[in-house]
Coordinates of C-alpha atoms and ligand atoms in Angstrom, one line a residue:
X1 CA -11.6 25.6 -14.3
X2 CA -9.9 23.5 -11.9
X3 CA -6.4 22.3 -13.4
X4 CA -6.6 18.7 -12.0
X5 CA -9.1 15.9 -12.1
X6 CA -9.5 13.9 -9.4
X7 CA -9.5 9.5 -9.9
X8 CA -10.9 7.2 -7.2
X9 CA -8.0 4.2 -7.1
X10 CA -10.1 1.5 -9.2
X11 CA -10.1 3.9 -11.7
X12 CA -6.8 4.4 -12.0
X13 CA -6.3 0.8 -12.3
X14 CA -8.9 0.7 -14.8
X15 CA -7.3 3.5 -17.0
X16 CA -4.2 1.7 -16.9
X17 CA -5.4 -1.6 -17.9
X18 CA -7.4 -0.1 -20.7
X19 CA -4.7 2.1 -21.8
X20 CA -2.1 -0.9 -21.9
X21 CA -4.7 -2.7 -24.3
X22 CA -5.6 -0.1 -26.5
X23 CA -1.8 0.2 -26.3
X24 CA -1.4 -3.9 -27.9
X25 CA -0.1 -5.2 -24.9
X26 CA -1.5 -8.4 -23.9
X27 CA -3.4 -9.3 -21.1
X28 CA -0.6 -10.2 -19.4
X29 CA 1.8 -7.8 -19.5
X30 CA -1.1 -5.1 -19.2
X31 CA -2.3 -6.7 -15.6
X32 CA 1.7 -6.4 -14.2
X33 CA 2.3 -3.0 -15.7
X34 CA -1.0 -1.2 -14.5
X35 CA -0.1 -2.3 -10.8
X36 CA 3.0 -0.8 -11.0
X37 CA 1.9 2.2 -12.2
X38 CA -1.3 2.2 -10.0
X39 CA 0.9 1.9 -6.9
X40 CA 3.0 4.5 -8.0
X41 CA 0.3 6.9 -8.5
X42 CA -1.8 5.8 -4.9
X43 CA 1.6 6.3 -3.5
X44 CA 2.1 9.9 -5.0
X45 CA 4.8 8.8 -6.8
X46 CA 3.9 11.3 -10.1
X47 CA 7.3 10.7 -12.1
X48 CA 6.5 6.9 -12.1
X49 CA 2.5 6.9 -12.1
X50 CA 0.1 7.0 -14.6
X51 CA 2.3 9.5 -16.3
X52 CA 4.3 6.5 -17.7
X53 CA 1.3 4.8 -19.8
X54 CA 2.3 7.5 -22.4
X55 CA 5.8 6.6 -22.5
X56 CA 4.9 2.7 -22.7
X57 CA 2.5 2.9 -25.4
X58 CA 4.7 5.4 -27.1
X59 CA 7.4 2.2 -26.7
X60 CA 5.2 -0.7 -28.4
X61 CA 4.1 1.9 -31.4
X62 CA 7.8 2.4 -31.8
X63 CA 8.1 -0.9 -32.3
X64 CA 11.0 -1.3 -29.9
X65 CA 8.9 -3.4 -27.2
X66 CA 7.7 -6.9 -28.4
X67 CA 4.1 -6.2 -26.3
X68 CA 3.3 -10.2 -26.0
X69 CA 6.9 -11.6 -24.6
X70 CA 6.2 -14.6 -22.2
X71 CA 9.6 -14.4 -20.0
X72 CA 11.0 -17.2 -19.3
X73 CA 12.2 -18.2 -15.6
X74 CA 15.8 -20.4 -15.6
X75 CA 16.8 -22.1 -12.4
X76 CA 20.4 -21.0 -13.6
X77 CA 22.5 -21.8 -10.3
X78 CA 22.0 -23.1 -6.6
X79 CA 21.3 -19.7 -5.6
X80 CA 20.6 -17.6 -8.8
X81 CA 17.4 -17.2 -10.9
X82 CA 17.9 -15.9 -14.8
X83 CA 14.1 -14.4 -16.4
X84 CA 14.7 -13.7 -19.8
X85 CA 12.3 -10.7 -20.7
X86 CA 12.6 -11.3 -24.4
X87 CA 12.3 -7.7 -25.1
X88 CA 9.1 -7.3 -23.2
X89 CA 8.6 -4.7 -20.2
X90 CA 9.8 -5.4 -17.0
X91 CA 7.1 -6.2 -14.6
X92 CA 5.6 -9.3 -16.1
X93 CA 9.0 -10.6 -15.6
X94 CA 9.6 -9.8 -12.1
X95 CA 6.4 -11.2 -11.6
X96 CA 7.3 -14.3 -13.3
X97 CA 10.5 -14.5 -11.6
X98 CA 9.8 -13.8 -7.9
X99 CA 8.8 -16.8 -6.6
X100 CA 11.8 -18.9 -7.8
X101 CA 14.1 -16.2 -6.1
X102 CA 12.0 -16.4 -2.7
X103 CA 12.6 -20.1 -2.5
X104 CA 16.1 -19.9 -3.6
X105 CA 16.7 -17.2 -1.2
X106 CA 14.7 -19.1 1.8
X107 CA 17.2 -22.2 0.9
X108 CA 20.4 -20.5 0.7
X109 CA 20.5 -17.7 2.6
X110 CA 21.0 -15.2 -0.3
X111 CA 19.8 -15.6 -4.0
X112 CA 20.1 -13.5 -6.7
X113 CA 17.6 -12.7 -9.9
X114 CA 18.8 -11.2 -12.9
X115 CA 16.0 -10.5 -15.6
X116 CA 17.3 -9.9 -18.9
X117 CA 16.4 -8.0 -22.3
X118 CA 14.0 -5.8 -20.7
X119 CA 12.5 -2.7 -21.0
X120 CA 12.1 -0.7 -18.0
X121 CA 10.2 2.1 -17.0
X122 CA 9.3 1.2 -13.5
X123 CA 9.7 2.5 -9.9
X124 CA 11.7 -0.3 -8.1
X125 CA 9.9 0.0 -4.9
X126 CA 7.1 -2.7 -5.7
X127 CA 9.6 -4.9 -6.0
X128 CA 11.4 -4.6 -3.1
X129 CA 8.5 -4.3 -0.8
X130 CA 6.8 -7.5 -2.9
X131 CA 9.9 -9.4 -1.7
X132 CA 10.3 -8.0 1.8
X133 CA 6.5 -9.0 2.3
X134 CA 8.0 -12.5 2.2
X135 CA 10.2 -12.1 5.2
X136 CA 13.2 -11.5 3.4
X137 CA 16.0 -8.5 2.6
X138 CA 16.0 -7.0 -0.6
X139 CA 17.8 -4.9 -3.0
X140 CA 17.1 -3.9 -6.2
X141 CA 19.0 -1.4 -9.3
X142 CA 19.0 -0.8 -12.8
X143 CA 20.7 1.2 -15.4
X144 CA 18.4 3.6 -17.8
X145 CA 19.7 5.8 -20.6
X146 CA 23.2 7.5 -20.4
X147 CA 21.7 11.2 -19.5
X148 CA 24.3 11.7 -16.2
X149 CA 27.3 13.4 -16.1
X150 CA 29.7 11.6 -14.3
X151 CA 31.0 13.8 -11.3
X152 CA 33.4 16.1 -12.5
X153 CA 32.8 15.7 -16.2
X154 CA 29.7 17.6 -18.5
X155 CA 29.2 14.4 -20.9
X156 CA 26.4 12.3 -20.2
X157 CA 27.6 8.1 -19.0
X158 CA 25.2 7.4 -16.9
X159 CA 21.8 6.5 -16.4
X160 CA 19.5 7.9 -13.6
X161 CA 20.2 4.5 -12.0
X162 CA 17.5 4.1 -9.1
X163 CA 18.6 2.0 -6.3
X164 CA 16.2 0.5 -3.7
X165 CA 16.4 -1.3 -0.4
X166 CA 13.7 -3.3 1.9
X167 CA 13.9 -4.3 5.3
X168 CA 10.7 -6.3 6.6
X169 CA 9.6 -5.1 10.3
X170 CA 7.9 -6.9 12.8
X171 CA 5.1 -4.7 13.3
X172 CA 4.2 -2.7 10.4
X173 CA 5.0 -1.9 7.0
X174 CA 8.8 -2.5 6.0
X175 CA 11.8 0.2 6.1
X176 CA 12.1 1.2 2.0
X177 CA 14.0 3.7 -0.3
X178 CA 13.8 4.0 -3.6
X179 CA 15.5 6.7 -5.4
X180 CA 17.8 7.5 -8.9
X181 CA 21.6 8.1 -8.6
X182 CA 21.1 10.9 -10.3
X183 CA 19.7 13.9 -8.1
X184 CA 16.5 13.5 -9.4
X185 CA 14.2 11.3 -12.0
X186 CA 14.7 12.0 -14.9
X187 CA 10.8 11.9 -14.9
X188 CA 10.9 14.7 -12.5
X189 CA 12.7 16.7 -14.8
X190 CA 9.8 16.5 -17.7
X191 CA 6.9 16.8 -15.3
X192 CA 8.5 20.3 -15.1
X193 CA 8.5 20.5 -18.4
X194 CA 5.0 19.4 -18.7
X195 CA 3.4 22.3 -16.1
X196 CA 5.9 25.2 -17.1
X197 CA 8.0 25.1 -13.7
X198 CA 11.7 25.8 -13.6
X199 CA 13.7 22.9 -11.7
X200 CA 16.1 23.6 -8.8
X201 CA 19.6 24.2 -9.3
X202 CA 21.8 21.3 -9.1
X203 CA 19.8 18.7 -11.1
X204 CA 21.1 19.4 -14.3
X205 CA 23.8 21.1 -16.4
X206 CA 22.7 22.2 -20.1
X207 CA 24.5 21.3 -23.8
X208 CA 27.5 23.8 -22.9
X209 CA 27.8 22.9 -19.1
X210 CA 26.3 25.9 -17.6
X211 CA 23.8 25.0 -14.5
X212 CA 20.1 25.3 -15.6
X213 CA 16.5 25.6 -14.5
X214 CA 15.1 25.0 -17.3
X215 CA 13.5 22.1 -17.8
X216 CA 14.0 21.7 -21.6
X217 CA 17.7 22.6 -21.8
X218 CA 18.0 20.2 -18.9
X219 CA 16.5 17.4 -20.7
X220 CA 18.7 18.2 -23.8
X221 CA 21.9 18.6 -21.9
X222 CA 23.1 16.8 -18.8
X223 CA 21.7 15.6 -15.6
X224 CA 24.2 15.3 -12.3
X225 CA 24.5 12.8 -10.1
X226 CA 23.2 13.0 -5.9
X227 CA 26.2 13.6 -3.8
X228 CA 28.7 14.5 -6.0
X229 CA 31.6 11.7 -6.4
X230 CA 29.7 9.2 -4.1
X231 CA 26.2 9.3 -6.4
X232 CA 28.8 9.1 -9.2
X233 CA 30.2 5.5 -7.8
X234 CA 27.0 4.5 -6.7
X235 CA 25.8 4.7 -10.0
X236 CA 29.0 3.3 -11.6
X237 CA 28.2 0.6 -9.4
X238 CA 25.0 0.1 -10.8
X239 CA 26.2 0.1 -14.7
X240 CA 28.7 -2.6 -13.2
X241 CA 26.1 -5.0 -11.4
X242 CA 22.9 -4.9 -13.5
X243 CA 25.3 -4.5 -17.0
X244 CA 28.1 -6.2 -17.9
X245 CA 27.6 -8.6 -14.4
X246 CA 24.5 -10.1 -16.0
X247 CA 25.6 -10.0 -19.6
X248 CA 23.4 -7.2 -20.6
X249 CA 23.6 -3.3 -21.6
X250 CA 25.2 0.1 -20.0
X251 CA 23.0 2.7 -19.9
X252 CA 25.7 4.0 -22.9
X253 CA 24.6 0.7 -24.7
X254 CA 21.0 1.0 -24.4
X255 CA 20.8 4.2 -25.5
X256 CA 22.5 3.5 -28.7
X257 CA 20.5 0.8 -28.9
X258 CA 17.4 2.7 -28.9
X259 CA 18.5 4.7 -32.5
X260 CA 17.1 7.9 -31.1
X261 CA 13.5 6.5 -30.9
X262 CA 12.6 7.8 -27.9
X263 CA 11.7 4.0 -26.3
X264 CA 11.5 3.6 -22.8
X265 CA 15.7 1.9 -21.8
X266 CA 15.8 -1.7 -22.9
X267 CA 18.8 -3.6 -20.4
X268 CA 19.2 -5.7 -17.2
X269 CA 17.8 -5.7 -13.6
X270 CA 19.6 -7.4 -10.7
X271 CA 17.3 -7.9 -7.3
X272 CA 19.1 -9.9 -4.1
X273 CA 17.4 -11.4 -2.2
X274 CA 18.6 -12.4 1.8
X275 CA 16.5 -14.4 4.3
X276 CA 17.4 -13.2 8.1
X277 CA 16.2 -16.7 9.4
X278 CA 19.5 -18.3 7.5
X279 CA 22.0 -15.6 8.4
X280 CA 20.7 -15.2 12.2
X281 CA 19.1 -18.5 13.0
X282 CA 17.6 -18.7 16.2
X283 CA 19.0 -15.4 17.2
X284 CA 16.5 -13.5 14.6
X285 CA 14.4 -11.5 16.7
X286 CA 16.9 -10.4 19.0
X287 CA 18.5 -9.1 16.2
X288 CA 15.4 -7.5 14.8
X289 CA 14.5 -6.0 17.8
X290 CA 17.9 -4.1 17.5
X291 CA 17.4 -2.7 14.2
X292 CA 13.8 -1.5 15.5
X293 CA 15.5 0.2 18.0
X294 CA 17.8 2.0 15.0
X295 CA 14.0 3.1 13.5
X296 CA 13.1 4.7 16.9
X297 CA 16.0 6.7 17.7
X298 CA 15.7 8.0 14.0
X299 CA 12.1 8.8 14.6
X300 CA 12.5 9.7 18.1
X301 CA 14.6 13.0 16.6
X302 CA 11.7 14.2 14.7
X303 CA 13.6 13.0 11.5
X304 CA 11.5 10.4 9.6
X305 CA 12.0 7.1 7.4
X306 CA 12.6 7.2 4.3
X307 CA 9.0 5.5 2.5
X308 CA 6.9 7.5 5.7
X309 CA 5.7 10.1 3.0
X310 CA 4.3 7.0 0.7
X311 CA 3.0 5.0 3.4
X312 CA 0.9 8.3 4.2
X313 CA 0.4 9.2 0.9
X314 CA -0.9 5.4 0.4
X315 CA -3.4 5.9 2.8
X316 CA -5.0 9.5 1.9
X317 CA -5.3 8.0 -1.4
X318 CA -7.6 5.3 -0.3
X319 CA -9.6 7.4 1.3
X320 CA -9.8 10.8 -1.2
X321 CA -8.3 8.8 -4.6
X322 CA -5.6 10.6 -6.7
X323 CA -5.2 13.8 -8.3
X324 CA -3.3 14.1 -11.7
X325 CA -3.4 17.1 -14.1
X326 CA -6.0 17.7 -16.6
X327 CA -3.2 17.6 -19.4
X328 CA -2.4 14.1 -18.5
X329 CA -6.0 12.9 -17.7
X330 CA -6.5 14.3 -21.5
X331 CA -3.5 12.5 -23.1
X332 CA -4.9 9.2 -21.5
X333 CA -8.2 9.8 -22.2
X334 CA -6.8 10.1 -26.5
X335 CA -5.4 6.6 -25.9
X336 CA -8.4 4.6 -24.9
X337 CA -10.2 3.3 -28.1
X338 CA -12.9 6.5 -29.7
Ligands
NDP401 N1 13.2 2.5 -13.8 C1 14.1 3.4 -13.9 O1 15.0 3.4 -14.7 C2 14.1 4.6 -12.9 C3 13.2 4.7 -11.9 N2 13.3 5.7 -11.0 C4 12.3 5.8 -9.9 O2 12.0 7.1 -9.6 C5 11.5 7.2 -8.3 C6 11.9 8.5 -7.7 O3 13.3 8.6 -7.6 P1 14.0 10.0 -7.1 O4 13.5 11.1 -8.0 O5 15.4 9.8 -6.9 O6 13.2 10.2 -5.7 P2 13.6 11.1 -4.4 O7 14.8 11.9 -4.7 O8 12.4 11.8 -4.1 O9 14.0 10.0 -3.3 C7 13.1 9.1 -3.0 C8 13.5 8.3 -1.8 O10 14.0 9.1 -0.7 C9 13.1 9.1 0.4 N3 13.1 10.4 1.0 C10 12.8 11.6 0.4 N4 12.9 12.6 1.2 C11 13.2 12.1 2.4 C12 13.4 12.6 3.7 N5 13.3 13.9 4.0 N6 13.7 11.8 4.7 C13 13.8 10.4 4.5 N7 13.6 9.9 3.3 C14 13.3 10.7 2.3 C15 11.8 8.7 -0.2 O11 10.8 8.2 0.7 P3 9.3 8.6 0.4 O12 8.9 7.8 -0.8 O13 8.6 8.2 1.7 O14 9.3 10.1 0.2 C16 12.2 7.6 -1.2 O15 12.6 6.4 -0.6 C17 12.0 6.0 -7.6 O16 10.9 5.2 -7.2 C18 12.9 5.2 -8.6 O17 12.8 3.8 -8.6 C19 14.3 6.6 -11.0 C20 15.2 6.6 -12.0 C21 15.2 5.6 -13.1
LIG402 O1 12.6 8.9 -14.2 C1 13.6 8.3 -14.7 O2 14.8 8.6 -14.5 C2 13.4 7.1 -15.5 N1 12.3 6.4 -15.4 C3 11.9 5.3 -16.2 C4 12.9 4.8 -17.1 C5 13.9 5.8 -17.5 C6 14.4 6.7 -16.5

């Protein structure tokens, strides 16, 4: 018997937004959380794909997530944007809040959004590429739950603190990363668990501070950061900017604020926003033409880009739809109404 099933794209769309409603999410929210997920799964993103429909219904049954929140959008300054999630998910908001930010952005040069009071389960790449699609810069973090170690300590601070970047090009799809400060998703880490797999060395430390590959004692014990000290400021960085900089909760915070329920991390996002046309003027495609040229000496080495394995990805998909494991396609499939 094979060990995955195979979905055609709509269908994974259509799971999602059937899921999210059996779920109690309302129309709403369930339409801006399914295309996340659906475009993390086309993309073979599998930490931050359909996977995360169990951990977002397990949030609203919980009772942690209010599954009907209407954000509201606050022209807050000349060149900042406040979206106040009311303790709904994420997307919605973003959603809700991106086209204030684009003009604010297109006016000033750089604007900033800061959505508040949400819950957050989500890959940050949509956004970024949703706002680079516009003609703009972007740059995106959040905290999560404090599972990190911080370099040189054993005791988990930090969240896994994903950080990502867009650059629109002229002739194709934009330069993007995406990835946690910690050396891996935490999602990762329990996909392991899911199939049985040990995990590499380095990702995680277990309760008494030994290194691990095992999946379990990793999620009980501590994760480590990317890069030692450096993935350890970075994501101090991010506590900092999408925390206490936008009134809203440390990773530290949002895990005590769960009360051990197992909810998806309920905090702040901060997303910038810069439009080249205001920094460089009528000097804009000469200076785009020189950051292409970066791209090509990068490629021209054999090394790729960083979002060339999900632009790919994004294309098989298209073409021969997605493959997820049985056990998953199983634990969806007990969601949907009998
Ligand atoms: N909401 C939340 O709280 C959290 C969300 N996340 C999400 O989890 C996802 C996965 O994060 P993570 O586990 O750190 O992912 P990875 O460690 O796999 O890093 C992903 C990034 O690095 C790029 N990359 C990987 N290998 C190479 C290479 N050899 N050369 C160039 N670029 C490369 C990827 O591009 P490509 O995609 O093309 O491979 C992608 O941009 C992210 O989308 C992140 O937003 C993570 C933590 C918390
Ligand atoms: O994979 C991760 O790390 C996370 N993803 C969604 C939210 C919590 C952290």
């Amino acid at each position: 018997m094979s060990e995955e099933v195979t979905l055609p794209l709509d269908e994974v769309r259509r799971i999602s937004i059937d899921v999210l409603k059996a779920g109690g999410l309302s129309d709403d929210h369930a339409h801006a959380i399914a295309e996340v997920v659906y475009a993390g799964q086309r993309d073979e993103c599998h930490s931050h794909g359909l996977y995360r429909l169990l951990g977002c219904v397990r949030s609203v049954r919980e009772g942690k997530v209010n599954p009907n929140a209407v954000p509201d959008v606050v022209d807050h300054a000349p060149a900042v944007v406040r979206v106040d999630a009311h303790f709904g998910f994420s997307p919605l908001a973003f959603e809700r809040g991106k086209p204030m930010l684009v003009e604010k952005a297109r006016r000033m040069g750089l604007a900033a959004m800061a959505i508040n009071n949400c819950y957050h389960f989500s890959a940050l790449w949509p956004e970024v590429e949703a706002i680079s699609a516009e003609g703009l810069v972007a740059l995106a973090m959040t905290p999560s739950h404090s599972w990190v170690a911080p370099a040189g300590g054993n005791k988990p601070v930090f969240g896994t603190n994903p950080i990502a970047f867009a650059w629109p090009r002229p002739d194709g799809p934009p330069f993007v990363f995406d990835f946690a400060t910690s050396a891996i998703a935490r999602g990762e880490i329990e996909l392991h668990r899911r199939a049985g797999k040990p995990i590499p060395t380095g990702w995680a430390i277990d309760s008494e501070g030994n290194p691990t590959n095992d999946p379990t004692a990793a999620l009980a014990g501590a994760m480590l950061t990317f890069g030692g000290h450096k993935g350890s400021a970075l994501s101090a960085m991010i506590e900092l900017m999408a925390g206490p900089l936008i009134g809203d909760m440390t990773s530290a915070e949002s895990m005590a604020f769960d009360e051990e329920v197992g909810a998806a991390p309920c905090h702040g996002e901060l997303i910038l926003a810069f439009d080249p046309k205001v920094f460089l003027g009528a000097d804009a495609a000469q200076h785009v033409s020189r950051a292409e040229k970066m791209f090509e000496s990068i490629i021209g080495q054999g090394a790729r880009l960083p979002s060339q394995r999900r632009y790919e990805a994004r294309e098989r998909s298209k073409v021969n739809g997605v493959r997820i494991p049985n056990a998953l396609y199983d634990d969806l499939q007990a969601l949907l109404p009998r």
